[in-house]
Each structure stands twice: as C-alpha cells, then as structure tokens.
Coordinates of N, CA and C in Angstrom, one line a residue:
X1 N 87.8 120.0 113.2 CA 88.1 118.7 113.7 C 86.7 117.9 113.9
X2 N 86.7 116.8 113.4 CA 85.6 115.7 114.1 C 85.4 115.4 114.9
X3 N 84.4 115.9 115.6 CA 83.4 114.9 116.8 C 83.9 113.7 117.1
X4 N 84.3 113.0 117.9 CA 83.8 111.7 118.5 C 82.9 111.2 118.8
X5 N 83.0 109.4 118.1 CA 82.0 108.9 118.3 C 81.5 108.7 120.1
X6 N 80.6 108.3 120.6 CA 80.5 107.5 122.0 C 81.5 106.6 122.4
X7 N 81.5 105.9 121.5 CA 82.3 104.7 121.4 C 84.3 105.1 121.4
X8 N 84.4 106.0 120.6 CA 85.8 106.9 120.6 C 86.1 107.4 121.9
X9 N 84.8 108.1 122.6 CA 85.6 108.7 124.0 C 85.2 107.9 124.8
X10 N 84.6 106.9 125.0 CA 84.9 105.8 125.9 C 86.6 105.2 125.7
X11 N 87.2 104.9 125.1 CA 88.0 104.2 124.8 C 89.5 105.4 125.1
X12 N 89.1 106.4 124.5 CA 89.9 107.9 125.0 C 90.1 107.6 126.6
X13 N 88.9 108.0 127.0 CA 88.8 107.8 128.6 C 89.3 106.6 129.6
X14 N 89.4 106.0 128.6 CA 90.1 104.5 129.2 C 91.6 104.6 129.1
X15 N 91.6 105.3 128.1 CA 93.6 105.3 127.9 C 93.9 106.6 128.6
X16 N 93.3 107.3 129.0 CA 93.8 108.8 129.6 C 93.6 108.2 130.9
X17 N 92.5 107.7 131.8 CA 92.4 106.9 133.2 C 93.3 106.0 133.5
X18 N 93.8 105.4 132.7 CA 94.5 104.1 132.9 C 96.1 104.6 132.7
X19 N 96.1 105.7 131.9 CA 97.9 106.3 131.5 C 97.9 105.0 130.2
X20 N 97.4 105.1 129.6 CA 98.1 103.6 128.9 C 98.6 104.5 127.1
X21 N 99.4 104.3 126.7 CA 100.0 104.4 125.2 C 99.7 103.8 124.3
X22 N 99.5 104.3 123.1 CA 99.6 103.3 122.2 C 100.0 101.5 121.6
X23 N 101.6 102.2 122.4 CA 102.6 100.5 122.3 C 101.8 99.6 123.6
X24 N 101.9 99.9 124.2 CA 100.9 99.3 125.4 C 100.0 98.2 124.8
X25 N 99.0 99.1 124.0 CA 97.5 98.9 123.3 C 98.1 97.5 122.2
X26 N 98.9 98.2 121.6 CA 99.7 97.4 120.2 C 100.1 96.0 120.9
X27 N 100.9 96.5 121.8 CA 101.4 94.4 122.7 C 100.2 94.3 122.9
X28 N 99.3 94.8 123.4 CA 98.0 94.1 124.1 C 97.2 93.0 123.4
X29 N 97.1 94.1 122.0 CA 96.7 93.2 121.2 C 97.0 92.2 120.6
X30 N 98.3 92.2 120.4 CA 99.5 91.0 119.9 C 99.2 89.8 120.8
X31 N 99.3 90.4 121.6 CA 99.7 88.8 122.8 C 98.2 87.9 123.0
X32 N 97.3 89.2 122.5 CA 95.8 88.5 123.4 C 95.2 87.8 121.9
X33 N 95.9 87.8 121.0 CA 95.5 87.4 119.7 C 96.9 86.3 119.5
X34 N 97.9 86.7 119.7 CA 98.8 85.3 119.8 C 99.1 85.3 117.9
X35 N 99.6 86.8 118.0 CA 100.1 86.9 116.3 C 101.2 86.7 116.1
X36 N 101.8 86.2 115.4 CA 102.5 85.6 114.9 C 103.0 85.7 113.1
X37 N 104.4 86.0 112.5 CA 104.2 85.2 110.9 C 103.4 86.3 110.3
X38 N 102.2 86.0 109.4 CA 101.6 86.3 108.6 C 100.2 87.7 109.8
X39 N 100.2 86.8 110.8 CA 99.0 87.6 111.3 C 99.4 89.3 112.0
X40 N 101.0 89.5 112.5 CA 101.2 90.3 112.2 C 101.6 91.7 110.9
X41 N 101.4 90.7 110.1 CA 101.2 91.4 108.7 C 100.1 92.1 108.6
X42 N 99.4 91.5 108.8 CA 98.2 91.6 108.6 C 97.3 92.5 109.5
X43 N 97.7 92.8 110.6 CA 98.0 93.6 111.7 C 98.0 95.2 110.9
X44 N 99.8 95.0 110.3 CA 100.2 96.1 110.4 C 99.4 96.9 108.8
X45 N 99.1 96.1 107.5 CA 98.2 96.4 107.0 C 96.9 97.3 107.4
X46 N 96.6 96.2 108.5 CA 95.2 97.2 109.1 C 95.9 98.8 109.7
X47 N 96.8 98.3 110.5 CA 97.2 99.9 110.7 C 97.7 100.9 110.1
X48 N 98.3 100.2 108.8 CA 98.7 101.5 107.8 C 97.5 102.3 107.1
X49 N 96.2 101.2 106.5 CA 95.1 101.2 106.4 C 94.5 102.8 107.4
X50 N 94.4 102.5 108.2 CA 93.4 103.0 109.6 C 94.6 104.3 109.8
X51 N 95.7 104.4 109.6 CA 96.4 106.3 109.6 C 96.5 106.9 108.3
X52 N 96.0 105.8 106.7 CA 96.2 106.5 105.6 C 94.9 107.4 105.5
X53 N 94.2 106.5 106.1 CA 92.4 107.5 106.0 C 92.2 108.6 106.5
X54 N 93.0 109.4 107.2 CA 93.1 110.5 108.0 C 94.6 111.9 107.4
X55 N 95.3 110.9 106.2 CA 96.0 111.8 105.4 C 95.2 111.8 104.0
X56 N 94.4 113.5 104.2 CA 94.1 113.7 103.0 C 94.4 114.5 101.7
X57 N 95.8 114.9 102.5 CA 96.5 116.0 101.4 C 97.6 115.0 99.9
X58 N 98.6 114.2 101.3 CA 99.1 113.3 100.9 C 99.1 111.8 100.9
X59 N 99.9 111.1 100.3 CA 99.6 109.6 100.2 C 101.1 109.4 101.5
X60 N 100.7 108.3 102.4 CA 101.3 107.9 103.6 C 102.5 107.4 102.9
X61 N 102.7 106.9 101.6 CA 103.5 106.1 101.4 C 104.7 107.1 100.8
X62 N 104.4 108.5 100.2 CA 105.1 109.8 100.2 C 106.1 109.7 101.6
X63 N 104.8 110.2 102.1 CA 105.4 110.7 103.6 C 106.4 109.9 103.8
X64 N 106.3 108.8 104.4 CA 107.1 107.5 104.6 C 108.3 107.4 103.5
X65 N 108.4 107.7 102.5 CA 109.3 107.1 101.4 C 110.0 108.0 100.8
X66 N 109.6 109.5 101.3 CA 110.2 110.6 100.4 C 109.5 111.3 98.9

C-alpha cells in the first residue's frame, strides 16, 4: 500500500475527527461551488477520473458495465 502524502492525512484526520463521509464531502462541494447543469458533469468526470487511477488490473468501465 502507498504511503500518504502530509497533505492526505491531514485531510484523513479531518474526516475521521469530524465523523464526516464522503456524501457529506460530495454536497459540500456542490453547494460551495453552486454546481449546477454542465458543472456537475464535470464534477463527476473528475471523479470517475480520480477512482479509475487506482484500478490497475481492470478498466472502471468493465466493472461498472459488466
């Protein structure tokens, strides 16, 4: 497993302190960006993006689609 960056367990430590979840984090960011239309797209791009780089055996869209 990979190390964490500084920056990674700061942010760990904040959601383990705080009890906060993911969906939590996901509205947070929604509302405090005021996405909407296209910019949730674009959102979720980034996050398909950001859990494909971490499957290295298979392609996400396998997984996802059979």
């Amino acid at each position: 497993m990979e190390e964490f960056t500084d920056r990674e367990k700061l942010i760990l430590d904040f959601l383990k302190d705080n009890n906060v979840d993911i969906e939590e984090v996901i509205d947070a960011i929604i509302k405090a960006n005021r996405f909407v239309g296209v910019g949730l797209v674009r959102l979720q791009d980034i996050m398909i993006d950001a859990v494909k780089k971490h499957f290295k055996q298979e392609s996400l869209d396998k997984i996802m689609n059979g």
